[in-house]
Coordinates of C-alpha atoms in Angstrom, one line a residue:
Chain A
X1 CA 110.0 140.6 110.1
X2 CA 107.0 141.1 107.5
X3 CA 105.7 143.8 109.9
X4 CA 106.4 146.5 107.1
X5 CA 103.9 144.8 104.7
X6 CA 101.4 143.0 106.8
X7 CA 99.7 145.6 109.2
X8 CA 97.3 143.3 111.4
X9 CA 100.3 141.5 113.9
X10 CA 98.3 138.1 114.3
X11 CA 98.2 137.6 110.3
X12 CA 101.8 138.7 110.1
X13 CA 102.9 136.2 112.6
X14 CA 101.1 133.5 110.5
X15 CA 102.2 134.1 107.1
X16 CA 105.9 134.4 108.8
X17 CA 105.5 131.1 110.8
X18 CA 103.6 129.6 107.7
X19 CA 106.8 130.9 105.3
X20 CA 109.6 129.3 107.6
X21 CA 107.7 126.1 107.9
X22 CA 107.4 125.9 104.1
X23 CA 111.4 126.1 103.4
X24 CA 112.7 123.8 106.7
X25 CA 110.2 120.7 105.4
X26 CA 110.1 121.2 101.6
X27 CA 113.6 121.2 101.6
X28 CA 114.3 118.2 103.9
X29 CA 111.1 117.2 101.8
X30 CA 113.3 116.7 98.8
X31 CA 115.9 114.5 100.7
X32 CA 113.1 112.5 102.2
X33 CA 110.9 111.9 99.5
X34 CA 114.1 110.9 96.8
X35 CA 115.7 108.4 99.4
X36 CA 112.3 107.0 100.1
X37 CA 112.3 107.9 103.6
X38 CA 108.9 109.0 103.7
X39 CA 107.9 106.8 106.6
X40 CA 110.9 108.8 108.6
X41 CA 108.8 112.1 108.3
X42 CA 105.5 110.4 109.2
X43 CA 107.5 108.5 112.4
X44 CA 109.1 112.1 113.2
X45 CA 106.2 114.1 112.9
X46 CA 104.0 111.7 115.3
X47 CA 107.3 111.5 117.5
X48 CA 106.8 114.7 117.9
X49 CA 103.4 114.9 118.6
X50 CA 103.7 112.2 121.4
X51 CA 106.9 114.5 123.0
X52 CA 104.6 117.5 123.5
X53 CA 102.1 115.3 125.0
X54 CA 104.4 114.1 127.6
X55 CA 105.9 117.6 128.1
X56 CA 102.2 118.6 128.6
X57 CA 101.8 116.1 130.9
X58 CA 105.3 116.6 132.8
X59 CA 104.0 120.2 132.8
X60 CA 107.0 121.0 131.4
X61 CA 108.6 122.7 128.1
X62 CA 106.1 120.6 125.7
X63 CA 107.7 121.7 122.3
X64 CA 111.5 121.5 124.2
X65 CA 110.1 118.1 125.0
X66 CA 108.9 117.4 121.7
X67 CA 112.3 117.9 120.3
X68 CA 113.8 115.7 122.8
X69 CA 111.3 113.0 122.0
X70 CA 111.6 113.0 118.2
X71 CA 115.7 113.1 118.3
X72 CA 115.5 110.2 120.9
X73 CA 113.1 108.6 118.2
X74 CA 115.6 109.4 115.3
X75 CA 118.6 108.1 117.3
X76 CA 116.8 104.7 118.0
X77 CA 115.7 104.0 114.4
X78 CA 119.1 102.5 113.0
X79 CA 120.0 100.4 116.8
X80 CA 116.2 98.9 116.5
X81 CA 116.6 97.8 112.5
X82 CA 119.6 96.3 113.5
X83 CA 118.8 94.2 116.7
X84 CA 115.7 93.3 115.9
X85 CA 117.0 92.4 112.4
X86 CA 113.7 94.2 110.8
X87 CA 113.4 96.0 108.1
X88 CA 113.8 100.2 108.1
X89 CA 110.1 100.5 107.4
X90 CA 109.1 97.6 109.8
X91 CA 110.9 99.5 113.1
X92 CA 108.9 102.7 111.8
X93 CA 105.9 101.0 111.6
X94 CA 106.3 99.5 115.3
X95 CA 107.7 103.4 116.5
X96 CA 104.7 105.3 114.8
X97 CA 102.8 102.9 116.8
X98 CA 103.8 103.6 120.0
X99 CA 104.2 107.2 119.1
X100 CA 100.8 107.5 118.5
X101 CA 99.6 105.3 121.7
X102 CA 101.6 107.2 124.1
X103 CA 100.2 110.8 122.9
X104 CA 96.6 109.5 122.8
X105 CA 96.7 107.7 126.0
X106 CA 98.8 110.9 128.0
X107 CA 95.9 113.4 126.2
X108 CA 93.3 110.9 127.0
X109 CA 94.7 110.4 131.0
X110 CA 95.1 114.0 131.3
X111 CA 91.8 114.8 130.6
X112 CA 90.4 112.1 132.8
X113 CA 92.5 113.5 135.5
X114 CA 90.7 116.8 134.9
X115 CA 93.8 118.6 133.3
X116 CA 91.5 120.0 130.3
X117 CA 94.0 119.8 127.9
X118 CA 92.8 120.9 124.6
X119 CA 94.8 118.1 122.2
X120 CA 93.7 119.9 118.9
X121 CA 96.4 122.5 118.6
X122 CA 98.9 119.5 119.1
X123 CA 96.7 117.7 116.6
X124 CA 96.0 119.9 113.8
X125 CA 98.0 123.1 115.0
X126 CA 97.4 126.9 115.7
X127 CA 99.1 129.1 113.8
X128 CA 97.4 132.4 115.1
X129 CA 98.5 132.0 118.7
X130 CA 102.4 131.8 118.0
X131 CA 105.0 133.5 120.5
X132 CA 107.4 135.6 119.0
X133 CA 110.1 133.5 120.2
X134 CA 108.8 130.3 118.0
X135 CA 108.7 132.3 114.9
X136 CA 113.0 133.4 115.6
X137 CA 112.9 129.7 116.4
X138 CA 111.7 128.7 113.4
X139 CA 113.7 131.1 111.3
X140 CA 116.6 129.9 113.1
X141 CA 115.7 126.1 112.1
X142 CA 115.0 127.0 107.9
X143 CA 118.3 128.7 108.2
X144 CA 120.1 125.6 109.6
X145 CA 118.6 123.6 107.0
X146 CA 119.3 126.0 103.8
X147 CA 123.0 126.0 105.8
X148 CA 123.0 121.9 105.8
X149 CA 122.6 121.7 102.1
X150 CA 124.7 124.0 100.8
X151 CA 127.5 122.6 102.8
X152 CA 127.2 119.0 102.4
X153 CA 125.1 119.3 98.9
X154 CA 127.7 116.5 96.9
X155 CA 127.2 114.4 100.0
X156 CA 123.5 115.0 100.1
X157 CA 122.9 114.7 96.3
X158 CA 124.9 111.3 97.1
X159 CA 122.7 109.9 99.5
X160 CA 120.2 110.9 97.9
X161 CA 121.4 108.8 94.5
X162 CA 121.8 105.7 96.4
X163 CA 123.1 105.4 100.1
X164 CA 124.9 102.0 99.7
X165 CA 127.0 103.4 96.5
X166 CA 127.5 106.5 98.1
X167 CA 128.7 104.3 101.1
X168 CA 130.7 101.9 98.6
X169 CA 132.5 105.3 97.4
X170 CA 134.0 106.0 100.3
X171 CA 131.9 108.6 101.9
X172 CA 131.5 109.2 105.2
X173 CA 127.5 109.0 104.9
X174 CA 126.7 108.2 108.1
X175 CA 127.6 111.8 109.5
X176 CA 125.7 113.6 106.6
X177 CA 122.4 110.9 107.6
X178 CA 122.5 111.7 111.3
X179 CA 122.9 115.2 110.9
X180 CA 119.5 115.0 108.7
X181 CA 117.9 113.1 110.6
X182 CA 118.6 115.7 113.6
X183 CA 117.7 118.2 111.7
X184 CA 114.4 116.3 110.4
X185 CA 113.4 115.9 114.4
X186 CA 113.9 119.5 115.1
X187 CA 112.5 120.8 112.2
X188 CA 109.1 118.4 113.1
X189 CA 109.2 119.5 116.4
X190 CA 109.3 123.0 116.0
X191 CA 106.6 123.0 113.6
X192 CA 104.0 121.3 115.4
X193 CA 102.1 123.9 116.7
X194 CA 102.1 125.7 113.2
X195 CA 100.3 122.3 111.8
X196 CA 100.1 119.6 114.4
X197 CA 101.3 116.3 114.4
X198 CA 99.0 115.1 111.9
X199 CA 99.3 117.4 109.0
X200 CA 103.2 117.9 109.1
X201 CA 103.8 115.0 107.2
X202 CA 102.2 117.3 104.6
X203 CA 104.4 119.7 104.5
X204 CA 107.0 117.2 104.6
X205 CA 106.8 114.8 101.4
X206 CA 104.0 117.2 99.0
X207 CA 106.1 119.9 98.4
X208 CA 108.5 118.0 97.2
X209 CA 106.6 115.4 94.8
X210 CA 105.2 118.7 93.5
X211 CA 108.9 119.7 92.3
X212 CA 109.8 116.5 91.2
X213 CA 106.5 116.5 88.3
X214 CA 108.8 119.2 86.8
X215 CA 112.1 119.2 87.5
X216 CA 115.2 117.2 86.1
X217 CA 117.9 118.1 88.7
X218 CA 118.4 118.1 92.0
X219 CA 119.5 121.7 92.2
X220 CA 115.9 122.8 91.1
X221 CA 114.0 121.1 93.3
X222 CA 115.8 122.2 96.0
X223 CA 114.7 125.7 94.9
X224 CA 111.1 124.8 93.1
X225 CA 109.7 123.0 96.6
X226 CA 110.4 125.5 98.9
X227 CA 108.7 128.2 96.5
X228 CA 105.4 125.9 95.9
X229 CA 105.4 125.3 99.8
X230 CA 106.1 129.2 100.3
X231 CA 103.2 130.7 98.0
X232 CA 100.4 127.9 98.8
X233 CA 100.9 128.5 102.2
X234 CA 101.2 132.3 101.9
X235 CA 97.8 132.1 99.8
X236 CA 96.4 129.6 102.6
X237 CA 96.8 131.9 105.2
X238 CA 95.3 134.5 103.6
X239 CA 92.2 132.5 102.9
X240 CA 91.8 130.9 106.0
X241 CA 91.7 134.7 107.6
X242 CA 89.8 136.2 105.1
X243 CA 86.8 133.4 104.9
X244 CA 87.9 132.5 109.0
X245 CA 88.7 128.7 107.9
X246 CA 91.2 126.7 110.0
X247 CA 94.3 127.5 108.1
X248 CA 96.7 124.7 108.8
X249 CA 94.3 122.1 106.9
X250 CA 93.3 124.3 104.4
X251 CA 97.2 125.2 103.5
X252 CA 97.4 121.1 103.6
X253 CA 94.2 120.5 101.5
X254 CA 95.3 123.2 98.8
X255 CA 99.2 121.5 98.9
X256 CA 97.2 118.4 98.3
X257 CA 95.1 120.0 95.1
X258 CA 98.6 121.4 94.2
X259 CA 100.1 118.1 93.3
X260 CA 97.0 116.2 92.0
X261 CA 96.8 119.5 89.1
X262 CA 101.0 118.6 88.9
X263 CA 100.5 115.5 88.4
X264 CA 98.1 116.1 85.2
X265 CA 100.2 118.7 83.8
X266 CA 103.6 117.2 84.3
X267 CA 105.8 117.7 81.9
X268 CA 108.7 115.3 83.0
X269 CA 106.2 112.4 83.5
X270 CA 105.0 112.3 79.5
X271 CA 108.9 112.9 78.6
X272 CA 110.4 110.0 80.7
X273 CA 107.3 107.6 79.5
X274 CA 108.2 108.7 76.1
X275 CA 111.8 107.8 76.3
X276 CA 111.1 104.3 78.2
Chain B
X1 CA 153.5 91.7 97.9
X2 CA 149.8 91.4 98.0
X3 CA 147.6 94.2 98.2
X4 CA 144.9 91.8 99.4
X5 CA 145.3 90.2 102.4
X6 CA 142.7 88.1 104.1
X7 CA 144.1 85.8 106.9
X8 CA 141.3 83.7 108.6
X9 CA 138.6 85.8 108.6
X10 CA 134.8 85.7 109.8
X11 CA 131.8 87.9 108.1
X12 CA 128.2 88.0 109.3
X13 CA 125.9 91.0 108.6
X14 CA 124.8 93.3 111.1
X15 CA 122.4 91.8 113.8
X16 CA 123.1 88.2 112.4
X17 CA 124.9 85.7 114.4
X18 CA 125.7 83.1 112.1
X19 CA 129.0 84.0 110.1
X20 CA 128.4 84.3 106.3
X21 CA 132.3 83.6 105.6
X22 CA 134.1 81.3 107.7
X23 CA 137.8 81.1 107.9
X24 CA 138.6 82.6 104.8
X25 CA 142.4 83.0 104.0
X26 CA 143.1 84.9 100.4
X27 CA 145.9 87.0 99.4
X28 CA 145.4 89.1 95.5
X29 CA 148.5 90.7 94.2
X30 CA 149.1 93.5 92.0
X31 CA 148.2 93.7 88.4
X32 CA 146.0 90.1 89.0
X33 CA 143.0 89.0 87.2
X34 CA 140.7 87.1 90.2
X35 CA 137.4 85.7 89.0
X36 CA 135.2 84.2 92.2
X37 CA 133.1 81.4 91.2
X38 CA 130.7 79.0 93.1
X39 CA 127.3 78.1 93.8
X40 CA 124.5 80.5 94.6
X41 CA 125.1 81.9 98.2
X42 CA 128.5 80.8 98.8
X43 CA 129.3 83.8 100.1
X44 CA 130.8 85.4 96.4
X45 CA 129.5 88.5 97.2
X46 CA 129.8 88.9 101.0
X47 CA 133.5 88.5 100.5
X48 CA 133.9 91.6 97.8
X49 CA 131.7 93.2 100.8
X50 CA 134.0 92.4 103.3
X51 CA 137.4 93.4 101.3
X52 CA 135.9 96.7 101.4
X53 CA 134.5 96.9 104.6
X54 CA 131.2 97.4 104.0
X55 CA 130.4 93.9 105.7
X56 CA 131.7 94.0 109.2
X57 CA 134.5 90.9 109.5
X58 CA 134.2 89.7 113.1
X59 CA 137.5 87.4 113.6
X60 CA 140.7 87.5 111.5
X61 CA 142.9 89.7 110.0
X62 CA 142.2 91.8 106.9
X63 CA 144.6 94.2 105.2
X64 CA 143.4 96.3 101.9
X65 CA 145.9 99.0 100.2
X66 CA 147.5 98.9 103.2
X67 CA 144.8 99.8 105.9
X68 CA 143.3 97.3 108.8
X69 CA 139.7 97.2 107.0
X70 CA 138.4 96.2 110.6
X71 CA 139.4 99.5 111.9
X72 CA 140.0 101.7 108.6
X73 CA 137.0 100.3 106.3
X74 CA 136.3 104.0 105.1
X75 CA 139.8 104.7 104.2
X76 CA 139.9 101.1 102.5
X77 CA 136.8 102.5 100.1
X78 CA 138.2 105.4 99.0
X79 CA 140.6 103.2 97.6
X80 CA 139.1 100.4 96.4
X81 CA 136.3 100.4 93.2
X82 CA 133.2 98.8 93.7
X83 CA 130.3 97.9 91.1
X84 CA 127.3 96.6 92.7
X85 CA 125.1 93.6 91.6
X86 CA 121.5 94.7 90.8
X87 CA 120.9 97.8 91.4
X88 CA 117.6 99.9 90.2
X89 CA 117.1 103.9 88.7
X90 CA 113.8 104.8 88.7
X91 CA 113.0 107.0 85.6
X92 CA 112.4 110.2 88.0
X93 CA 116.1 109.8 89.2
X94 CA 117.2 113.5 88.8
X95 CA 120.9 113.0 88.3
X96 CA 122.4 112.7 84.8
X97 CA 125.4 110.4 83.9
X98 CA 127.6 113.1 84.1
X99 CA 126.5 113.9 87.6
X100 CA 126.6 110.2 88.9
X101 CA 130.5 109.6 87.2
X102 CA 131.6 112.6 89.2
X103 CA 130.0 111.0 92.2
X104 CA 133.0 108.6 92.2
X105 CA 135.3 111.1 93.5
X106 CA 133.6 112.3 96.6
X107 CA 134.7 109.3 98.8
X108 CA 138.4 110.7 97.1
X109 CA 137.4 114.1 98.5
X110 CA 136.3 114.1 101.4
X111 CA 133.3 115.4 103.6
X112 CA 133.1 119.7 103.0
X113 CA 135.4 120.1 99.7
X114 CA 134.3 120.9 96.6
X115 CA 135.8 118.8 93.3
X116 CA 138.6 120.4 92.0
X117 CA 139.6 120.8 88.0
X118 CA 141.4 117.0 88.3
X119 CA 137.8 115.4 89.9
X120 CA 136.0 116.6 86.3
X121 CA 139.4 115.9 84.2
X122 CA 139.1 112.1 86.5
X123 CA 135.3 112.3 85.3
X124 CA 135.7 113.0 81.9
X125 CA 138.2 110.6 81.3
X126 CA 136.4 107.5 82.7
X127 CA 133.2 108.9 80.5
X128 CA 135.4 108.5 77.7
X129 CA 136.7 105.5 78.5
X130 CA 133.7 103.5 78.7
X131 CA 132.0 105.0 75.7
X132 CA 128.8 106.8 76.9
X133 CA 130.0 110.7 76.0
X134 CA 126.4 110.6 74.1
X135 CA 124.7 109.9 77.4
X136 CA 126.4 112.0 79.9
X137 CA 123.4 114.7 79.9
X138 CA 121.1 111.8 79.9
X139 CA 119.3 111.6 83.3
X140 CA 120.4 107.7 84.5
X141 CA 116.6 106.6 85.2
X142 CA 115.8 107.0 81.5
X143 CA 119.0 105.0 80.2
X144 CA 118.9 101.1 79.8
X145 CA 120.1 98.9 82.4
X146 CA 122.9 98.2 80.1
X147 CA 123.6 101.5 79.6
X148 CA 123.0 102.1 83.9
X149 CA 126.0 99.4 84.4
X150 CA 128.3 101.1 82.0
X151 CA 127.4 104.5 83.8
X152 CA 128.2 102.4 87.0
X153 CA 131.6 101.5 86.0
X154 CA 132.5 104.9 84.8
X155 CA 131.4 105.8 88.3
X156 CA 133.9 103.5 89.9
X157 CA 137.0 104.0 87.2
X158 CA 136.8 107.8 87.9
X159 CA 138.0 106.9 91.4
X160 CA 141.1 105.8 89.6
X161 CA 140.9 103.0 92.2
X162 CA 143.9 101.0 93.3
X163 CA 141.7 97.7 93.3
X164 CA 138.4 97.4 91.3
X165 CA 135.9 94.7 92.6
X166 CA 133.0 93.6 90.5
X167 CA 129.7 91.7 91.4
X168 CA 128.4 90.2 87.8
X169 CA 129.2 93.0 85.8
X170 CA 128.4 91.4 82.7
X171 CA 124.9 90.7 83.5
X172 CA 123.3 93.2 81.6
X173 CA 125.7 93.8 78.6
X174 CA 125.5 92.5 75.0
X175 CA 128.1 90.9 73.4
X176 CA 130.2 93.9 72.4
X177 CA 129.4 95.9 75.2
X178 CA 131.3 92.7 77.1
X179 CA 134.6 92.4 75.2
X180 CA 135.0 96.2 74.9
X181 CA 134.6 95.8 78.8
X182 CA 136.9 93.3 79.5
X183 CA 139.6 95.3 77.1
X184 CA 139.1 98.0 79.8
X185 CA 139.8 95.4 82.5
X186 CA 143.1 94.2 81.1
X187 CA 144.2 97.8 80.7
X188 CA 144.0 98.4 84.3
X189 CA 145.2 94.8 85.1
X190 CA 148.1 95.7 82.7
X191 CA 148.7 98.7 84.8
X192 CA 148.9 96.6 87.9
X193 CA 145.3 97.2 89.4
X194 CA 143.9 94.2 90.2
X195 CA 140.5 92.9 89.4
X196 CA 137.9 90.8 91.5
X197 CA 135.3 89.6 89.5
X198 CA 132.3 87.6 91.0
X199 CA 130.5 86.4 88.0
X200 CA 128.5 82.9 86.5
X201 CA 129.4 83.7 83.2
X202 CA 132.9 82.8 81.9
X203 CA 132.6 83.3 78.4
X204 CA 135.0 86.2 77.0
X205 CA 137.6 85.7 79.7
X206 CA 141.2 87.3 78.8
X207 CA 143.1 85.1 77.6
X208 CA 145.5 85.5 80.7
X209 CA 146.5 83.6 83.7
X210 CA 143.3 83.7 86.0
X211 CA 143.2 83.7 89.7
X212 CA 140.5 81.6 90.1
X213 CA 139.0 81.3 93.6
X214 CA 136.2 78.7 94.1
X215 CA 133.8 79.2 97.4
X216 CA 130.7 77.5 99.0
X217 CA 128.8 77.6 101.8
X218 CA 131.5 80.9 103.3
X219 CA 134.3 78.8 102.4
X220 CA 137.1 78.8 100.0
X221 CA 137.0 75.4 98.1
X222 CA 139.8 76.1 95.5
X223 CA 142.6 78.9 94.9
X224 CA 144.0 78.1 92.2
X225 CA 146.0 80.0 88.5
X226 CA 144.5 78.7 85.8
X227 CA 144.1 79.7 81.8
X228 CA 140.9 81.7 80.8
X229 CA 140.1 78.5 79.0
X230 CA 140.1 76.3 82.3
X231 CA 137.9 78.2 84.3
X232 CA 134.5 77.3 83.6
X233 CA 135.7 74.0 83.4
X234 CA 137.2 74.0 87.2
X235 CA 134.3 75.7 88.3
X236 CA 131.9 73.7 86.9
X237 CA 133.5 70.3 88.2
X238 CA 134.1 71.7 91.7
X239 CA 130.7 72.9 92.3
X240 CA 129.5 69.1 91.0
X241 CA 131.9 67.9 93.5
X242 CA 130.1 69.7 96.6

């Protein structure tokens, strides 16, 4: 797609991967990190992770498993809360747990059985060896997402406001949560060999407590965290290939930087203190 | 003809096998004035929860604006005004009053359709109604929690809901900000909506006939019409009683 502007194929494929990655989890970022359902992206992300590891060791699809994996994961969230009368963020806890355990004992079993799986591109992703295929894929995913909002943006913006009121108002907020939640697991899944299962969360949740330093609505954060996620990783890429650094934690550690110089100049931060 | 009907019912929460509410029968007509009184957890605000369905009833029958809330608690909400007890806006909430009034009328519209010219007109009114036109730019985090509840019953009277249920509305409102409340609760009793109120405070009652319903322990202990003057009274002894 960027072909026209970015000569050298391997670096075109990156900043393209990087760019669709950027608007899929900055956007769900902004639903995530306003209903406080952080702990959903870090449970997705190593759902994920622990999917591709059994694909791997399946020797089957490993990111078609990965997707499988994390929307099993999303579907049993709610059920577990329930039965098990725990909190949201204790059944999280307990799934990111066993997420994590069955990807490092599959990678650890596979290598003992003389597999020579290499985990670090499930770990910490590799954006430079990327099919065509995953980059439509991709695309395809940021373009659901971007779809999901506009359509069910008064639902969203909701939810987002408070679920029970929402709930208490007569909406059907159920749908619109499930259908995020989907869309959170697919999103995860796809991009995992971009960044791996352990910098997603990144991606997921900076983004968007990058937008929300400076922005009073909802309508511009939805356009201020995909743009923040968009140029830092564009400039990221560019750095890691011109300096040959490992791109996916360098676009994470510069995200990171991002929001710690937000956070000093933040202009809605000294307003709202002022007015309390 | 009621518009309430709640004939023997159980409630437990999700998970939970002990019933919260246990055989509860209650019927609230039109243009009634209820006030719920009782000790702490006997099951005040479970039962506003389970009038509207947001508390699954397990045995019984119970009929709101004319739909089984068992089957049709969605349709029930839409219907039926809600202001919650306790509830928190952080400072960084990005939604102004305006946007969280207008918020009432989604359930009203529907999942895909975009408010119409009467949703804002529905919004506006209720915005004027309650008093807070100077705060509807205001983002709600920065407002006062005085200020949140009256944005919170905007939110709920822009429904133009057929019953209005309200978990201690009062808690956070000054003296004026209560009695020009309660005018706006006769007005819509007056109109024939009722209201449920759950509250410990009975000071500033209307001075109307009150549907007083006494619980403890998930049970209904007195159901009674009363004057505004009697009710703190009757609450008081009954709760002494137990």
């Amino acid at each position: 797609m960027l072909e026209p502007l970015i000569q050298n194929n391997v670096v075109c494929h990156a900043v393209e991967a990087m760019a669709f990655a950027s608007i899929a989890c900055s956007i769900l970022g902004v639903v995530i990190s306003r209903m406080n359902l952080a702990s959903i992206g870090f449970t997705m992300s190593h759902a994920a992770f622990a999917g591709a590891s059994i694909g791997m060791f399946l020797e089957t699809n490993a990111q078609m498993a990965a997707i499988a994996f994390s929307v099993g994961v999303a579907a049993l969230i709610g059920p577990i809360s329930d039965k098990a009368k725990m909190a949201a963020d204790a059944t999280l806890g307990v799934l990111f747990a066993l997420c994590m355990a069955l990807a490092i004992f599959l990678i650890s079993y596979m290598q003992y059985l003389g597999k020579g799986l290499s985990a670090s591109s499930l770990l910490f992703g590799d954006v430079i060896s990327l099919y065509r295929e995953e980059i439509y894929a991709l695309a395809a995913v940021s373009l659901l997402t971007i779809i999901f909002v506009l359509l069910f943006y008064k639902e969203i913006c909701a939810i987002m406001f408070n679920m029970k009121i929402a709930q208490a108002s007569g909406m059907r907020v159920q749908v619109v949560y499930y259908i995020l939640l989907f869309i959170i697991a697919l999103s995860v899944a796809l991009c995992l060999n971009i960044v791996g299962g352990l910098l997603i969360f990144v991606w997921l949740v900076t983004p968007a407590s990058i937008a929300s330093q400076f922005c009073f609505d909802v309508r511009s954060m939805f356009i201020v965290a995909p743009l923040v996620a968009l140029l830092v990783s564009a400039f990221g890429v560019w750095a890691g290939f011109e300096y040959t650094l490992p791109i996916a934690p360098l676009v994470a550690l510069l995200l990171t930087g991002t929001f710690g110089l937000a956070v000093m100049l933040s202009t809605k931060r000294k307003v709202t203190t002022r007015t309390h | 003809m009621s518009i309430i009907e709640l004939e023997g019912i159980y409630t437990a929460y999700e998970g939970d096998d002990k019933p919260i509410i246990r055989d509860l029968t209650l019927n609230i007509g039109r243009g009634e004035y209820v006030v719920i009184g009782g000790p702490n957890s006997a099951g005040k605000t479970t039962l506003l929860e389970s009038i509207n369905g947001l508390v699954k009833i397990t045995h019984g029958r119970a009929n709101v604006c004319g739909f089984d809330v068992r089957r049709s608690g969605h349709d029930v909400r839409k219907k039926v005004g809600y202001v919650v007890q306790n509830f928190y806006f952080d400072p960084f909430t990005p939604f102004t009053t305006q946007q969280v009034v207008m918020m009432g009328r989604y359930g009203r519209l529907g999942l895909l359709k975009r408010p119409l010219e009467e949703d804002y007109k529905a919004a506006e009114r209720a915005i004027r109604l309650v008093g807070i036109e100077d705060l509807a730019q205001k983002t709600i985090g920065t407002l006062s929690g005085g200020q949140q509840q009256k944005v919170m019953i905007a939110h709920n009277l822009a429904k133009e809901p057929e019953v209005m249920l309200l978990d201690e509305p009062f808690s956070n409102l000054d003296f004026s900000a209560r009695e020009y409340l309660q005018a706006i609760l006769l007005d819509l009793v007056k109109g024939g909506t009722p209201i449920v109120i759950v509250s410990h405070a009975f000071d500033g009652l209307p001075d109307i006939r009150i549907h007083l319903v006494v619980m403890n322990e998930g049970r209904i202990t007195k159901d009674i019409c009363c004057p505004a003057q009697a009710v703190e009274d009757i609450v008081r002894k009954s709760s002494l009683k137990q």
